[in-house]
Short mmCIF file of C-alpha atoms in Angstrom, two decimals:
data_model
loop_
_atom_site.label_atom_id
_atom_site.label_comp_id
_atom_site.label_asym_id
_atom_site.label_seq_id
_atom_site.Cartn_x
_atom_site.Cartn_y
_atom_site.Cartn_z
CA MET D 1 0.02 0.04 -0.04
CA LYS D 2 2.75 2.38 0.99
CA LYS D 3 4.77 1.39 -2.00
CA ASN D 4 1.95 2.27 -4.40
CA TYR D 5 1.47 5.78 -2.48
CA PHE D 6 5.18 6.61 -2.92
CA LYS D 7 4.96 5.52 -6.67
CA LYS D 8 2.03 7.96 -7.17
CA LEU D 9 3.81 10.75 -5.23
CA LEU D 10 6.84 10.25 -7.48
CA LEU D 11 4.78 10.32 -10.60
CA LEU D 12 3.09 13.61 -9.49
CA PHE D 13 6.47 15.08 -8.74
CA LEU D 14 7.79 14.20 -12.16
CA LEU D 15 4.68 15.61 -13.84
CA ILE D 16 5.09 18.89 -11.97
CA SER D 17 8.79 19.01 -12.73
CA THR D 18 8.44 18.44 -16.56
CA TYR D 19 8.19 22.21 -17.13
CA SER D 20 11.35 24.15 -17.70
CA PHE D 21 11.00 27.89 -18.23
CA GLY D 22 12.44 30.34 -20.65
CA GLN D 23 12.24 34.07 -20.81
CA THR D 24 9.20 35.70 -19.19
CA ASN D 25 7.73 39.02 -20.39
CA LEU D 26 4.98 40.66 -18.25
CA TYR D 27 3.46 44.05 -18.95
CA GLU D 28 0.95 45.74 -16.64
CA ASN D 29 -0.84 48.93 -17.46
CA PRO D 30 -0.15 51.53 -14.74
CA GLU D 31 -3.96 52.13 -14.58
CA PHE D 32 -4.97 48.50 -14.50
CA VAL D 33 -5.78 48.35 -10.80
CA SER D 34 -8.04 51.50 -10.85
CA ILE D 35 -9.63 50.41 -14.19
CA ALA D 36 -10.31 46.76 -12.78
CA LYS D 37 -12.33 48.21 -9.93
CA THR D 38 -15.07 49.18 -12.49
CA HIS D 39 -15.21 45.67 -14.05
CA LYS D 40 -17.83 43.18 -13.24
CA THR D 41 -17.36 40.41 -16.05
CA ILE D 42 -14.55 39.22 -18.15
CA GLY D 43 -14.75 37.07 -21.26
CA ILE D 44 -12.25 34.69 -22.68
CA LEU D 45 -11.73 34.05 -26.40
CA PRO D 46 -10.46 30.82 -28.00
CA PHE D 47 -6.70 31.22 -28.33
CA LYS D 48 -5.09 31.54 -31.88
CA THR D 49 -3.08 28.43 -32.07
CA SER D 50 -0.35 27.23 -34.28
CA ILE D 51 0.89 23.58 -34.29
CA LYS D 52 4.30 23.43 -35.73
CA LEU D 53 4.90 20.09 -37.24
CA ARG D 54 7.94 18.84 -39.11
CA PRO D 55 7.82 18.70 -42.85
CA LYS D 56 7.73 14.84 -42.79
CA GLN D 57 4.78 14.97 -40.32
CA MET D 58 3.06 17.42 -42.51
CA LYS D 59 2.94 14.75 -45.30
CA ASP D 60 0.78 12.61 -43.13
CA ILE D 61 -1.95 15.16 -42.32
CA THR D 62 -4.06 17.35 -44.41
CA PRO D 63 -4.09 21.10 -44.01
CA GLU D 64 -7.83 20.95 -43.08
CA ALA D 65 -7.20 18.35 -40.42
CA LEU D 66 -4.27 20.37 -38.89
CA GLN D 67 -6.54 23.43 -38.98
CA GLU D 68 -9.28 21.55 -37.00
CA LEU D 69 -6.66 20.32 -34.49
CA GLU D 70 -5.37 23.90 -33.96
CA LYS D 71 -9.00 25.12 -33.52
CA LYS D 72 -9.60 22.43 -30.84
CA GLU D 73 -6.27 23.26 -29.22
CA GLY D 74 -7.19 26.99 -29.05
CA VAL D 75 -10.53 26.11 -27.40
CA SER D 76 -8.72 23.85 -24.97
CA VAL D 77 -6.55 26.72 -23.81
CA GLN D 78 -9.63 28.91 -23.50
CA ASN D 79 -11.33 26.24 -21.37
CA GLY D 80 -8.02 25.91 -19.35
CA MET D 81 -8.05 29.67 -18.54
CA TYR D 82 -11.79 29.57 -17.73
CA SER D 83 -11.11 26.66 -15.30
CA TRP D 84 -8.29 28.56 -13.61
CA PHE D 85 -10.37 31.72 -13.11
CA LEU D 86 -13.41 29.65 -11.88
CA LYS D 87 -11.34 27.98 -9.20
CA ARG D 88 -10.16 31.25 -7.84
CA LYS D 89 -13.71 32.60 -7.90
CA LYS D 90 -15.06 29.61 -5.93
CA ARG D 91 -12.11 30.17 -3.40
CA GLY D 92 -13.12 33.84 -3.00
CA ASP D 93 -9.78 35.13 -4.41
CA LEU D 94 -11.33 36.67 -7.63
CA VAL D 95 -13.51 39.85 -7.55
CA VAL D 96 -15.00 39.57 -11.06
CA ASP D 97 -17.19 37.01 -12.82
CA ILE D 98 -16.05 34.86 -15.74
CA GLN D 99 -18.34 34.34 -18.81
CA ASP D 100 -18.89 30.71 -19.56
CA PRO D 101 -17.00 29.83 -22.72
CA ASN D 102 -20.20 28.17 -24.11
CA ARG D 103 -22.03 31.54 -23.80
CA THR D 104 -19.05 33.16 -25.44
CA ALA D 105 -19.14 30.69 -28.41
CA ALA D 106 -22.85 31.11 -28.80
CA LEU D 107 -22.68 34.90 -28.93
CA LEU D 108 -19.81 34.91 -31.43
CA LEU D 109 -21.63 32.51 -33.66
CA LYS D 110 -24.80 34.54 -33.73
CA ASN D 111 -22.77 37.41 -34.92
CA ASN D 112 -20.95 35.24 -37.71
CA ILE D 113 -17.71 35.53 -35.91
CA MET D 114 -15.60 32.36 -36.49
CA ASN D 115 -12.16 31.10 -35.74
CA ASN D 116 -10.92 32.32 -39.06
CA ASN D 117 -12.25 35.89 -38.88
CA ILE D 118 -12.34 36.75 -35.09
CA TYR D 119 -9.30 38.81 -35.21
CA GLU D 120 -10.75 41.03 -37.91
CA TYR D 121 -12.71 42.54 -35.06
CA THR D 122 -11.47 45.16 -32.47
CA MET D 123 -11.53 44.20 -28.85
CA GLU D 124 -14.16 46.89 -28.25
CA GLU D 125 -16.34 45.32 -30.76
CA ILE D 126 -15.91 41.80 -29.35
CA ALA D 127 -16.52 43.06 -25.72
CA LYS D 128 -19.67 44.72 -26.84
CA ILE D 129 -20.97 41.61 -28.51
CA LEU D 130 -20.08 39.55 -25.43
CA GLY D 131 -21.40 42.03 -22.95
CA VAL D 132 -18.27 41.97 -20.88
CA ASP D 133 -15.97 44.66 -19.29
CA SER D 134 -12.71 43.15 -20.57
CA VAL D 135 -11.59 40.49 -23.00
CA ILE D 136 -8.73 37.90 -22.48
CA SER D 137 -7.28 36.62 -25.75
CA GLY D 138 -3.94 35.19 -26.89
CA THR D 139 -1.88 33.01 -29.01
CA PHE D 140 -0.48 29.62 -28.43
CA GLU D 141 2.38 28.01 -30.47
CA THR D 142 3.54 24.48 -29.93
CA ASP D 143 5.31 21.71 -31.78
CA LYS D 144 3.02 19.12 -30.17
CA PRO D 145 -0.49 19.75 -28.78
CA MET D 146 -1.30 19.47 -24.99
CA SER D 147 -5.04 18.93 -25.17
CA GLU D 148 -5.93 15.27 -24.69
CA GLY D 149 -7.94 14.86 -27.97
CA ALA D 150 -5.33 16.50 -30.22
CA SER D 151 -2.28 14.82 -28.63
CA VAL D 152 -3.93 11.42 -28.90
CA ALA D 153 -4.83 12.08 -32.60
CA LEU D 154 -1.32 13.05 -33.43
CA GLY D 155 0.21 10.39 -31.27
CA VAL D 156 -1.59 7.74 -33.38
CA LEU D 157 -0.18 9.29 -36.60
CA PHE D 158 3.39 9.95 -35.46
CA GLY D 159 3.87 7.94 -32.31
CA PHE D 160 5.64 10.64 -30.30
CA TRP D 161 4.04 10.05 -26.90
CA GLY D 162 6.42 10.69 -23.88
CA SER D 163 8.50 13.21 -25.64
CA THR D 164 8.80 16.85 -24.59
CA ASN D 165 7.28 19.71 -26.40
CA THR D 166 7.93 23.42 -26.61
CA ALA D 167 5.08 25.94 -26.25
CA VAL D 168 5.02 29.68 -26.33
CA ILE D 169 1.91 31.31 -24.96
CA ASN D 170 0.95 34.97 -25.01
CA ILE D 171 -1.93 36.16 -22.92
CA SER D 172 -3.61 39.62 -23.27
CA ILE D 173 -6.32 41.50 -21.38
CA HIS D 174 -7.94 44.51 -23.13
CA ASN D 175 -10.40 46.93 -21.71
CA ALA D 176 -13.88 46.87 -23.24
CA SER D 177 -14.68 50.62 -23.42
CA ASP D 178 -11.61 51.69 -25.37
CA GLY D 179 -9.64 48.52 -26.25
CA VAL D 180 -6.56 49.56 -24.29
CA LEU D 181 -4.19 46.78 -23.35
CA LEU D 182 -4.37 46.25 -19.60
CA TRP D 183 -2.06 43.18 -19.13
CA ASN D 184 0.20 40.92 -21.26
CA TYR D 185 2.07 37.86 -20.37
CA ASN D 186 4.36 36.05 -22.70
CA LYS D 187 6.10 32.73 -21.66
CA LYS D 188 8.04 30.05 -23.28
CA VAL D 189 7.95 26.60 -21.60
CA ARG D 190 8.90 23.08 -22.21
CA GLY D 191 6.81 20.20 -20.91
CA SER D 192 5.80 16.54 -21.19
CA ILE D 193 3.41 15.79 -23.98
CA GLY D 194 1.30 13.96 -21.33
CA SER D 195 0.75 17.29 -19.44
CA SER D 196 -2.75 18.57 -20.01
CA THR D 197 -3.70 22.12 -20.89
CA ASP D 198 -5.07 22.82 -17.41
CA ASP D 199 -1.52 21.75 -15.98
CA LEU D 200 0.10 24.27 -18.45
CA ILE D 201 -2.28 27.10 -17.46
CA ASN D 202 -1.97 26.35 -13.63
CA THR D 203 1.83 26.40 -13.87
CA LEU D 204 1.94 29.53 -15.87
CA MET D 205 -0.65 31.55 -13.79
CA ARG D 206 0.55 30.36 -10.33
CA LYS D 207 3.19 33.10 -9.82
CA THR D 208 1.87 35.79 -12.13
CA SER D 209 -1.56 35.85 -10.64
CA ARG D 210 -0.14 37.86 -7.76
CA ARG D 211 0.30 40.65 -10.32
CA LEU D 212 -3.23 40.27 -11.72
CA ALA D 213 -5.56 43.18 -10.68
CA TYR D 214 -8.57 41.00 -10.54
CA THR D 215 -7.29 39.06 -7.55
CA LYS D 216 -7.99 40.20 -4.06
CA ASN D 217 -4.38 40.91 -3.06
CA GLU D 218 -4.25 43.49 -5.92
CA MET D 219 -7.46 45.32 -5.30
#
């Protein structure tokens, strides 16, 4: 019994330690704290995702299939961000509400805003459609996906389970009324392909959340 416990503990430790971090860039608008006090609800967009496969791997997947995988990966990052904020909200550490991604998707669809044209709109326009006070958006670049569905699909094709992957994530928060950039976080990480998107978001946001104006320690 104890042997199994220590095995699980070691596995958890290895999972947590799979991430090695590169350079971090964090920008915070000097007015973010005061502006955040007027905010009640924030929305999160699907992240614009790019999966950089090798030329040999590209031969085994159609451009349409890759595009669909990138779309799913972007939604997975969006859901990971939502889960992170929701946990802080339940703990009482967050002073704003987070719009459910399903509602976000429905409102965007009603306005004919799709994955391929969403960045043709300004953040003010998006925020007005969603009915939120600020919008979280971002980009995610990786050579191997982290969401379960995408990683399994590519694992079947290329058999690269167990290897590490490089990911670059850029997260931005824009004010709804004027589109001003309030917060930007850029990070390069390396992690196990077995690590989930939630693991990635939790690891990224753990330290930087102390500098996020929506948390109680910043208000």
